[in-house]
C-alpha cells in the first residue's frame, strides 16, 4: 500500500506528540526562570536576577528550536499553553535548588524522547536531539556548581554570593 | 469506491480509504464522505480521541447528548452520539494502526499485499 503519510513527513505521530510536550516543558522552564528572576529582583539579588532572566530567554529558544524542527518536518507545532508557576520562594538557595530540579526533569524528558526515537527508528530526530543532551549536561553542571557556592561562601556575605552565582559558567570540553 | 482509492480500514460502520492520486484520506461514516489531507486526518483522529465520553455518558443536560466536531479544512461538522463516537474511534484508530503497520512493513523492506486488503 502506498505510504502517503511518509510522503508528507518522516515524523511519526507519537514523536510529534512527545516533541510538542517537550516544547511545552521548555516554555514552562522559561516561565519558571522568569518567576525566579522576579523573586531575585525584588529581594535585592540583582546578579542572580540577571542570571535567571538570561536562563528564561534560553529556555524559550530551546522550545522554539523544537517548534521550528516540527514545522520544517511538515507536522504540527502546537503553541504551548503554560499554566501558573511558583512565584514565591523561602531563600535564594531554594531558588537555585528548584532550578537544578527543573534541569534534572528536563534531562530525564530528553532521555525519554531519545529512547522513543530509538524504539521508532527515528534517527533523524535523535540526531536533532543530540544538541539537547549536551545542553542538559552543561545546565545541570551550572546549577550544581551554583549550589556548591552556598556551601563555600558564608551565608551572611550575600552580596558576594549573589555576584559569584551569576558568574558560574560551564568550562568543560564541548563539541559543537 | 473510486478507481484510485485503496482501503485502509473498514468496519461495519464505515471505511477509511486513501486516494493514491491526491494523497488524501477519505473517511466514509454515517453515509457521508469527508476528504482529509494527511495532517488533517491526524488532527481529526486526535479530536475524536479527545472527546470526553465519560462526560457525555454522565451529564444529563441536552448539551452533552452529542459531541460536535468541526474538522480542519472541511465545511462540514460531525454531530456524534455516544455510540457514534465509539464507532468513529474504532474506525479511525483501526486505520491508524493499519497505517503504522504499513510503515513498519516498508521499513523492513516488505510491502502490504494489496489484493488482500482491496
Ligand atoms: Fe532547556
Ligand atoms: Fe535549561
Short mmCIF file of C-alpha atoms and ligand atoms in Angstrom, two decimals:
data_model
loop_
_atom_site.label_atom_id
_atom_site.label_comp_id
_atom_site.label_asym_id
_atom_site.label_seq_id
_atom_site.Cartn_x
_atom_site.Cartn_y
_atom_site.Cartn_z
CA UNK A 1 0.00 0.00 0.00
CA UNK A 2 1.31 3.44 -0.88
CA UNK A 3 2.60 5.20 2.26
CA UNK A 4 1.11 8.66 1.78
CA UNK A 5 1.89 9.61 5.38
CA UNK A 6 5.61 9.03 4.79
CA UNK A 7 5.43 11.23 1.69
CA UNK A 8 4.15 14.02 3.88
CA UNK A 9 6.59 13.62 6.78
CA UNK A 10 9.18 11.35 8.35
CA UNK A 11 7.90 12.20 11.82
CA UNK A 12 5.63 9.59 13.37
CA UNK A 13 2.66 10.66 15.38
CA UNK A 14 3.98 9.70 18.80
CA UNK A 15 7.26 11.51 18.10
CA UNK A 16 5.27 14.57 17.05
CA UNK A 17 3.36 14.39 20.30
CA UNK A 18 6.32 14.00 22.64
CA UNK A 19 8.20 16.77 20.86
CA UNK A 20 5.19 19.02 21.37
CA UNK A 21 5.22 18.04 25.04
CA UNK A 22 8.89 18.99 25.15
CA UNK A 23 8.12 22.39 23.62
CA UNK A 24 5.65 22.89 26.45
CA UNK A 25 8.25 21.82 29.01
CA UNK A 26 10.88 24.25 27.66
CA UNK A 27 8.39 27.11 27.70
CA UNK A 28 7.38 26.13 31.23
CA UNK A 29 11.06 26.23 32.21
CA UNK A 30 11.25 29.68 30.67
CA UNK A 31 8.28 30.75 32.75
CA UNK A 32 9.70 29.27 35.95
CA UNK A 33 13.03 31.01 35.44
CA UNK A 34 11.24 34.28 34.81
CA UNK A 35 9.44 33.89 38.13
CA UNK A 36 12.79 33.16 39.81
CA UNK A 37 14.29 36.26 38.19
CA UNK A 38 11.40 38.28 39.53
CA UNK A 39 11.85 36.88 43.05
CA UNK A 40 15.60 37.62 42.98
CA UNK A 41 14.99 41.10 41.61
CA UNK A 42 12.52 42.12 44.31
CA UNK A 43 14.65 40.63 47.08
CA UNK A 44 17.76 42.54 46.09
CA UNK A 45 19.70 39.75 44.37
CA UNK A 46 20.45 41.76 41.29
CA UNK A 47 23.06 39.47 39.74
CA UNK A 48 21.09 36.28 40.31
CA UNK A 49 18.10 38.02 38.77
CA UNK A 50 20.19 38.72 35.66
CA UNK A 51 21.26 35.08 35.59
CA UNK A 52 17.64 33.86 35.61
CA UNK A 53 16.45 36.41 33.06
CA UNK A 54 19.09 35.02 30.74
CA UNK A 55 18.11 31.42 31.54
CA UNK A 56 14.49 32.27 30.84
CA UNK A 57 15.42 33.58 27.37
CA UNK A 58 17.49 30.49 26.66
CA UNK A 59 14.66 28.11 27.59
CA UNK A 60 12.36 29.93 25.20
CA UNK A 61 14.97 29.44 22.47
CA UNK A 62 15.15 25.71 23.32
CA UNK A 63 11.39 25.47 22.86
CA UNK A 64 11.46 27.41 19.60
CA UNK A 65 14.19 25.20 18.20
CA UNK A 66 11.90 22.17 18.52
CA UNK A 67 8.98 24.25 17.26
CA UNK A 68 10.87 25.04 14.04
CA UNK A 69 12.03 21.45 13.72
CA UNK A 70 8.42 20.21 13.74
CA UNK A 71 7.37 22.87 11.21
CA UNK A 72 10.34 22.01 8.98
CA UNK A 73 9.42 18.33 9.10
CA UNK A 74 5.93 19.13 7.90
CA UNK A 75 3.95 18.39 11.03
CA UNK A 76 2.06 20.48 13.57
CA UNK A 77 3.90 22.51 16.21
CA UNK A 78 1.43 23.39 18.94
CA UNK A 79 1.65 26.76 20.69
CA UNK A 80 2.07 25.73 24.31
CA UNK A 81 -0.42 26.83 26.95
CA UNK A 82 1.54 27.50 30.10
CA UNK A 83 -0.10 27.37 33.48
CA UNK A 84 0.78 29.30 36.63
CA UNK A 85 4.25 28.69 38.08
CA UNK A 86 5.70 29.01 41.58
CA UNK A 87 6.48 32.66 42.30
CA UNK A 88 7.39 32.61 45.99
CA UNK A 89 10.50 31.00 47.47
CA UNK A 90 11.87 30.78 51.02
CA UNK A 91 15.51 31.53 50.33
CA UNK A 92 17.92 32.21 47.49
CA UNK A 93 19.23 28.72 47.99
CA UNK A 94 15.80 27.21 47.48
CA UNK A 95 15.52 29.14 44.21
CA UNK A 96 18.70 27.53 42.92
CA UNK A 97 17.60 24.14 44.20
CA UNK A 98 14.35 24.47 42.27
CA UNK A 99 16.41 25.40 39.20
CA UNK A 100 18.51 22.23 39.49
CA UNK A 101 15.39 20.10 39.95
CA UNK A 102 13.88 21.64 36.84
CA UNK A 103 17.02 20.87 34.81
CA UNK A 104 17.05 17.29 36.05
CA UNK A 105 13.47 16.75 34.96
CA UNK A 106 14.30 18.24 31.54
CA UNK A 107 17.28 15.88 31.20
CA UNK A 108 15.01 12.95 32.04
CA UNK A 109 12.47 14.10 29.49
CA UNK A 110 15.12 14.39 26.74
CA UNK A 111 16.38 10.90 27.61
CA UNK A 112 12.88 9.51 27.33
CA UNK A 113 12.37 11.13 23.92
CA UNK A 114 15.63 9.68 22.64
CA UNK A 115 14.58 6.24 23.92
CA UNK A 116 11.34 6.63 21.98
CA UNK A 117 13.24 7.73 18.85
CA UNK A 118 15.33 4.56 19.04
CA UNK A 119 12.28 2.40 19.52
CA UNK A 120 10.67 4.06 16.47
CA UNK A 121 13.89 4.01 14.42
CA UNK A 122 13.73 7.80 14.11
CA UNK A 123 17.45 8.53 13.91
CA UNK A 124 16.85 11.92 12.29
CA UNK A 125 15.12 13.21 15.41
CA UNK A 126 17.68 11.51 17.63
CA UNK A 127 20.41 13.39 15.78
CA UNK A 128 18.47 16.63 16.22
CA UNK A 129 18.21 15.98 19.97
CA UNK A 130 21.94 15.44 20.40
CA UNK A 131 22.29 19.20 20.91
CA UNK A 132 19.87 18.99 23.86
CA UNK A 133 21.83 16.18 25.50
CA UNK A 134 24.94 18.35 25.55
CA UNK A 135 22.95 21.36 26.66
CA UNK A 136 21.49 19.46 29.61
CA UNK A 137 24.93 18.28 30.69
CA UNK A 138 26.01 21.94 30.83
CA UNK A 139 22.82 23.14 32.51
CA UNK A 140 22.99 20.55 35.27
CA UNK A 141 26.66 21.33 35.78
CA UNK A 142 25.96 25.04 36.21
CA UNK A 143 23.01 24.52 38.55
CA UNK A 144 25.05 22.13 40.73
CA UNK A 145 28.05 24.46 40.81
CA UNK A 146 25.75 27.26 41.96
CA UNK A 147 24.51 25.13 44.85
CA UNK A 148 28.13 24.35 45.79
CA UNK A 149 28.72 28.08 46.24
CA UNK A 150 26.18 28.16 49.05
CA UNK A 151 28.47 25.82 50.98
CA UNK A 152 31.63 27.71 50.09
CA UNK A 153 30.57 31.29 50.74
CA UNK A 154 29.36 32.33 54.21
CA UNK A 155 25.61 32.88 54.20
CA UNK A 156 25.89 36.44 55.58
CA UNK A 157 28.07 37.53 52.66
CA UNK A 158 25.01 37.84 50.44
CA UNK A 159 26.41 40.41 48.02
CA UNK A 160 29.43 38.25 47.21
CA UNK A 161 27.25 35.15 46.97
CA UNK A 162 24.90 36.92 44.58
CA UNK A 163 27.80 38.07 42.38
CA UNK A 164 29.55 34.70 42.32
CA UNK A 165 26.36 32.82 41.50
CA UNK A 166 25.81 34.88 38.38
CA UNK A 167 29.37 34.23 37.22
CA UNK A 168 29.15 30.45 37.10
CA UNK A 169 29.75 29.10 33.61
CA UNK A 170 30.49 25.75 32.08
CA UNK A 171 34.18 25.41 31.29
CA UNK A 172 34.39 21.77 30.28
CA UNK A 173 35.13 20.42 26.85
CA UNK A 174 32.27 20.72 24.43
CA UNK A 175 32.00 19.59 20.86
CA UNK A 176 29.93 21.77 18.57
CA UNK B 1 -15.16 3.48 -4.00
CA UNK B 2 -13.21 5.05 -6.83
CA UNK B 3 -10.52 3.54 -9.00
CA UNK B 4 -7.58 5.25 -7.28
CA UNK B 5 -8.77 4.52 -3.79
CA UNK B 6 -7.24 1.90 -1.56
CA UNK B 7 -8.98 0.59 1.52
CA UNK B 8 -7.03 1.45 4.64
CA UNK B 9 -9.52 0.02 7.12
CA UNK B 10 -13.16 -0.92 7.24
CA UNK B 11 -15.68 -1.66 9.93
CA UNK B 12 -19.39 -2.36 9.69
CA UNK B 13 -19.95 1.33 10.39
CA UNK B 14 -17.61 2.94 7.91
CA UNK B 15 -14.43 2.95 5.86
CA UNK B 16 -11.20 4.83 5.53
CA UNK B 17 -9.71 5.00 2.04
CA UNK B 18 -6.60 6.63 0.71
CA UNK B 19 -6.50 8.20 -2.71
CA UNK B 20 -3.23 7.47 -4.49
CA UNK B 21 -3.77 10.35 -6.92
CA UNK B 22 -4.41 13.15 -4.47
CA UNK B 23 -2.62 11.59 -1.45
CA UNK B 24 -5.64 12.27 0.71
CA UNK B 25 -7.66 10.16 3.10
CA UNK B 26 -11.38 9.69 2.66
CA UNK B 27 -13.48 8.88 5.69
CA UNK B 28 -16.84 7.30 4.96
CA UNK B 29 -19.04 7.40 8.01
CA UNK B 30 -22.80 7.62 8.53
CA UNK B 31 -23.44 7.86 4.77
CA UNK B 32 -21.14 10.79 4.14
CA UNK B 33 -17.65 11.02 2.74
CA UNK B 34 -15.14 13.55 4.01
CA UNK B 35 -11.71 14.01 2.49
CA UNK B 36 -8.69 14.93 4.60
CA UNK B 37 -5.08 15.82 3.98
CA UNK B 38 -2.58 13.65 5.86
CA UNK B 39 -2.13 16.22 8.63
CA UNK B 40 -5.83 16.99 8.92
CA UNK B 41 -6.59 13.30 9.19
CA UNK B 42 -4.18 13.02 12.12
CA UNK B 43 -5.77 16.07 13.67
CA UNK B 44 -9.29 14.75 13.16
CA UNK B 45 -8.35 11.45 14.80
CA UNK B 46 -6.92 13.33 17.76
CA UNK B 47 -10.12 15.38 18.04
CA UNK B 48 -12.24 12.24 18.10
CA UNK B 49 -9.98 10.57 20.65
CA UNK B 50 -10.11 13.68 22.83
CA UNK B 51 -13.90 13.60 23.20
CA UNK B 52 -14.78 13.19 26.85
CA UNK B 53 -17.05 10.14 26.63
CA UNK B 54 -17.44 9.92 30.39
CA UNK B 55 -18.82 13.40 30.43
CA UNK B 56 -21.25 12.54 27.60
CA UNK B 57 -22.44 9.46 29.45
CA UNK B 58 -22.82 11.02 32.87
CA UNK B 59 -24.14 14.52 32.23
CA UNK B 60 -27.88 14.67 31.81
CA UNK B 61 -28.30 18.09 30.18
CA UNK B 62 -29.05 18.23 26.42
CA UNK B 63 -25.74 19.87 25.53
CA UNK B 64 -23.90 16.68 26.45
CA UNK B 65 -26.06 14.31 24.39
CA UNK B 66 -23.89 14.86 21.33
CA UNK B 67 -20.33 15.82 20.56
CA UNK B 68 -19.87 18.39 17.80
CA UNK B 69 -16.64 18.44 15.84
CA UNK B 70 -15.58 20.69 13.00
CA UNK B 71 -12.50 19.08 11.46
CA UNK B 72 -9.89 21.41 9.93
CA UNK B 73 -10.31 22.44 6.29
CA UNK B 74 -13.73 20.94 5.82
CA UNK B 75 -17.01 22.77 5.60
CA UNK B 76 -18.89 20.11 7.46
CA UNK B 77 -19.27 19.29 11.07
CA UNK B 78 -19.78 15.96 12.76
CA UNK B 79 -22.60 15.69 15.27
CA UNK B 80 -21.96 12.46 17.11
CA UNK B 81 -23.91 10.49 19.66
CA UNK B 82 -22.05 8.47 22.24
CA UNK B 83 -22.41 5.31 20.14
CA UNK B 84 -21.17 7.08 17.05
CA UNK B 85 -18.13 8.34 18.92
CA UNK B 86 -17.28 4.74 19.82
CA UNK B 87 -17.72 3.60 16.21
CA UNK B 88 -15.77 6.50 14.74
CA UNK B 89 -12.93 5.95 17.19
CA UNK B 90 -12.84 2.31 16.22
CA UNK B 91 -12.66 3.20 12.56
CA UNK B 92 -10.04 5.95 12.82
CA UNK B 93 -7.80 4.13 15.28
CA UNK B 94 -8.04 0.95 13.22
CA UNK B 95 -6.97 2.98 10.20
CA UNK B 96 -4.14 4.49 12.24
CA UNK B 97 -2.99 1.01 13.19
CA UNK B 98 -3.02 -0.16 9.57
CA UNK B 99 -1.02 2.90 8.51
CA UNK B 100 1.57 2.16 11.23
CA UNK B 101 1.70 -1.46 10.15
CA UNK B 102 2.16 -0.40 6.53
CA UNK B 103 5.06 1.82 7.57
CA UNK B 104 6.65 -0.96 9.64
CA UNK B 105 6.45 -3.33 6.71
CA UNK B 106 8.01 -0.86 4.30
CA UNK B 107 10.68 0.00 6.91
CA UNK B 108 11.84 -3.59 6.77
CA UNK B 109 11.57 -3.83 3.01
CA UNK B 110 8.25 -5.67 2.74
CA UNK B 111 5.01 -4.36 1.38
CA UNK B 112 1.35 -4.90 2.00
CA UNK B 113 -0.14 -7.41 -0.42
CA UNK B 114 -2.68 -5.03 -1.90
CA UNK B 115 -5.10 -7.62 -3.25
CA UNK B 116 -5.63 -8.87 0.29
CA UNK B 117 -6.91 -5.57 1.57
CA UNK B 118 -8.57 -4.15 -1.54
FE1 LIG C 1 16.11 23.82 28.08
FE1 LIG C 2 17.76 24.55 30.94
#
